[in-house]
């Protein structure tokens, strides 16, 4: 039997928002995720559909309690971050971390002090 290789799919902004809550809470029922959402809350059924889609995309698993499911992350936040930061660097910064950091410096999103801290981290990890 040939196993199909799993490819992690990029999430929508709403899916990412919900996954961040799962990563924070570690496991939750739909009603708990809805309560934790800030601002306008989607209808329960809409949120339940988004969560089932996340399960279909292999981001979440669940355990059943009668007719209710408690969901938990299967993909770690770190794995998601690595996958999509790396693809962003390839797609938008010509696979150059230097270009990425330069972009933030030019946009004044990173200070000289923060750059020095990054250099210290790099030197410590040599």
mmCIF file of C-alpha atoms in Angstrom:
data_model
loop_
_atom_site.group_PDB
_atom_site.id
_atom_site.type_symbol
_atom_site.label_atom_id
_atom_site.label_comp_id
_atom_site.label_asym_id
_atom_site.label_seq_id
_atom_site.Cartn_x
_atom_site.Cartn_y
_atom_site.Cartn_z
ATOM 1 C CA UNK A 1 0.000 0.000 0.000
ATOM 2 C CA UNK A 2 1.363 3.425 -0.969
ATOM 3 C CA UNK A 3 0.979 6.119 1.669
ATOM 4 C CA UNK A 4 0.003 9.548 0.472
ATOM 5 C CA UNK A 5 2.397 12.244 1.732
ATOM 6 C CA UNK A 6 0.709 14.876 3.878
ATOM 7 C CA UNK A 7 1.206 18.490 2.861
ATOM 8 C CA UNK A 8 0.456 21.109 5.477
ATOM 9 C CA UNK A 9 -2.031 23.609 4.061
ATOM 10 C CA UNK A 10 -1.839 27.347 4.731
ATOM 11 C CA UNK A 11 -4.687 28.464 6.965
ATOM 12 C CA UNK A 12 -7.050 31.375 6.451
ATOM 13 C CA UNK A 13 -6.799 34.306 8.891
ATOM 14 C CA UNK A 14 -9.865 33.045 10.814
ATOM 15 C CA UNK A 15 -8.465 29.495 10.949
ATOM 16 C CA UNK A 16 -5.138 30.844 12.261
ATOM 17 C CA UNK A 17 -6.985 32.856 14.918
ATOM 18 C CA UNK A 18 -8.798 29.712 16.052
ATOM 19 C CA UNK A 19 -5.644 27.569 15.957
ATOM 20 C CA UNK A 20 -3.849 30.119 18.154
ATOM 21 C CA UNK A 21 -6.569 29.550 20.752
ATOM 22 C CA UNK A 22 -6.172 25.772 20.500
ATOM 23 C CA UNK A 23 -2.405 26.091 20.890
ATOM 24 C CA UNK A 24 -2.991 28.270 23.945
ATOM 25 C CA UNK A 25 -5.753 26.145 25.523
ATOM 26 C CA UNK A 26 -4.310 22.768 24.371
ATOM 27 C CA UNK A 27 -7.791 21.224 24.141
ATOM 28 C CA UNK A 28 -11.246 22.738 24.045
ATOM 29 C CA UNK A 29 -14.876 22.325 23.124
ATOM 30 C CA UNK A 30 -16.401 24.573 20.435
ATOM 31 C CA UNK A 31 -18.189 26.638 23.108
ATOM 32 C CA UNK A 32 -14.870 27.279 24.910
ATOM 33 C CA UNK A 33 -13.218 28.467 21.708
ATOM 34 C CA UNK A 34 -16.215 30.713 20.998
ATOM 35 C CA UNK A 35 -15.985 32.209 24.505
ATOM 36 C CA UNK A 36 -12.246 32.858 24.062
ATOM 37 C CA UNK A 37 -12.650 34.679 20.722
ATOM 38 C CA UNK A 38 -12.320 38.442 20.921
ATOM 39 C CA UNK A 39 -14.608 40.873 19.096
ATOM 40 C CA UNK A 40 -17.462 39.653 16.923
ATOM 41 C CA UNK A 41 -18.049 35.983 17.589
ATOM 42 C CA UNK A 42 -19.176 33.736 14.749
ATOM 43 C CA UNK A 43 -22.387 31.755 15.179
ATOM 44 C CA UNK A 44 -21.775 28.453 16.991
ATOM 45 C CA UNK A 45 -22.544 26.413 13.842
ATOM 46 C CA UNK A 46 -20.171 28.535 11.731
ATOM 47 C CA UNK A 47 -17.390 28.076 14.274
ATOM 48 C CA UNK A 48 -18.104 24.346 14.477
ATOM 49 C CA UNK A 49 -17.749 24.111 10.674
ATOM 50 C CA UNK A 50 -14.404 25.955 10.758
ATOM 51 C CA UNK A 51 -13.156 23.618 13.492
ATOM 52 C CA UNK A 52 -14.252 20.527 11.530
ATOM 53 C CA UNK A 53 -12.417 21.968 8.491
ATOM 54 C CA UNK A 54 -9.285 22.284 10.649
ATOM 55 C CA UNK A 55 -9.727 18.646 11.564
ATOM 56 C CA UNK A 56 -10.116 17.716 7.870
ATOM 57 C CA UNK A 57 -6.889 19.630 7.153
ATOM 58 C CA UNK A 58 -5.183 17.514 9.862
ATOM 59 C CA UNK A 59 -4.567 20.411 12.258
ATOM 60 C CA UNK A 60 -6.912 19.108 14.952
ATOM 61 C CA UNK A 61 -7.959 15.782 16.386
ATOM 62 C CA UNK A 62 -10.842 15.122 18.749
ATOM 63 C CA UNK A 63 -12.058 12.918 21.521
ATOM 64 C CA UNK A 64 -15.777 12.177 21.769
ATOM 65 C CA UNK A 65 -17.916 12.695 24.857
ATOM 66 C CA UNK A 66 -21.282 11.377 23.716
ATOM 67 C CA UNK A 67 -22.452 13.718 20.960
ATOM 68 C CA UNK A 68 -19.877 16.377 21.871
ATOM 69 C CA UNK A 69 -16.257 16.568 20.755
ATOM 70 C CA UNK A 70 -13.295 18.085 22.544
ATOM 71 C CA UNK A 71 -10.676 19.118 20.000
ATOM 72 C CA UNK A 72 -6.904 19.299 20.379
ATOM 73 C CA UNK A 73 -4.050 20.414 18.086
ATOM 74 C CA UNK A 74 -2.145 17.798 16.100
ATOM 75 C CA UNK A 75 0.165 20.315 14.424
ATOM 76 C CA UNK A 76 2.318 22.336 16.811
ATOM 77 C CA UNK A 77 2.542 26.092 16.577
ATOM 78 C CA UNK A 78 6.299 25.718 16.031
ATOM 79 C CA UNK A 79 5.847 23.335 13.067
ATOM 80 C CA UNK A 80 3.291 25.678 11.492
ATOM 81 C CA UNK A 81 5.535 28.694 12.015
ATOM 82 C CA UNK A 82 8.586 26.937 10.525
ATOM 83 C CA UNK A 83 6.670 25.787 7.457
ATOM 84 C CA UNK A 84 5.103 29.129 6.600
ATOM 85 C CA UNK A 85 7.902 31.465 7.673
ATOM 86 C CA UNK A 86 10.259 29.475 5.468
ATOM 87 C CA UNK A 87 7.865 29.595 2.499
ATOM 88 C CA UNK A 88 7.369 33.357 3.014
ATOM 89 C CA UNK A 89 11.135 33.883 2.985
ATOM 90 C CA UNK A 90 11.445 31.840 -0.210
ATOM 91 C CA UNK A 91 8.460 33.514 -1.925
ATOM 92 C CA UNK A 92 8.989 37.150 -0.898
ATOM 93 C CA UNK A 93 12.627 37.544 0.149
ATOM 94 C CA UNK A 94 14.466 35.435 -2.456
ATOM 95 C CA UNK A 95 15.269 32.831 0.206
ATOM 96 C CA UNK A 96 17.363 35.403 2.071
ATOM 97 C CA UNK A 97 17.007 35.966 5.795
ATOM 98 C CA UNK A 98 19.217 39.025 5.330
ATOM 99 C CA UNK A 99 16.582 40.494 2.992
ATOM 100 C CA UNK A 100 13.893 39.749 5.560
ATOM 101 C CA UNK A 101 15.754 41.472 8.389
ATOM 102 C CA UNK A 102 16.646 44.387 6.071
ATOM 103 C CA UNK A 103 12.968 44.797 5.238
ATOM 104 C CA UNK A 104 12.066 45.098 8.921
ATOM 105 C CA UNK A 105 14.932 47.510 9.535
ATOM 106 C CA UNK A 106 13.867 49.746 6.616
ATOM 107 C CA UNK A 107 10.249 49.671 7.818
ATOM 108 C CA UNK A 108 11.484 50.590 11.315
ATOM 109 C CA UNK A 109 9.864 47.465 12.734
ATOM 110 C CA UNK A 110 13.098 46.399 14.432
ATOM 111 C CA UNK A 111 15.459 48.501 16.517
ATOM 112 C CA UNK A 112 19.253 48.536 16.648
ATOM 113 C CA UNK A 113 19.031 47.044 20.140
ATOM 114 C CA UNK A 114 16.884 44.176 18.849
ATOM 115 C CA UNK A 115 19.337 43.564 15.995
ATOM 116 C CA UNK A 116 22.172 43.408 18.532
ATOM 117 C CA UNK A 117 20.167 40.857 20.546
ATOM 118 C CA UNK A 118 19.691 38.778 17.380
ATOM 119 C CA UNK A 119 23.441 38.909 16.700
ATOM 120 C CA UNK A 120 24.099 37.782 20.293
ATOM 121 C CA UNK A 121 21.740 34.819 19.836
ATOM 122 C CA UNK A 122 23.438 33.865 16.563
ATOM 123 C CA UNK A 123 26.907 34.071 18.118
ATOM 124 C CA UNK A 124 25.823 31.970 21.122
ATOM 125 C CA UNK A 125 24.410 29.271 18.835
ATOM 126 C CA UNK A 126 27.603 28.890 16.736
#
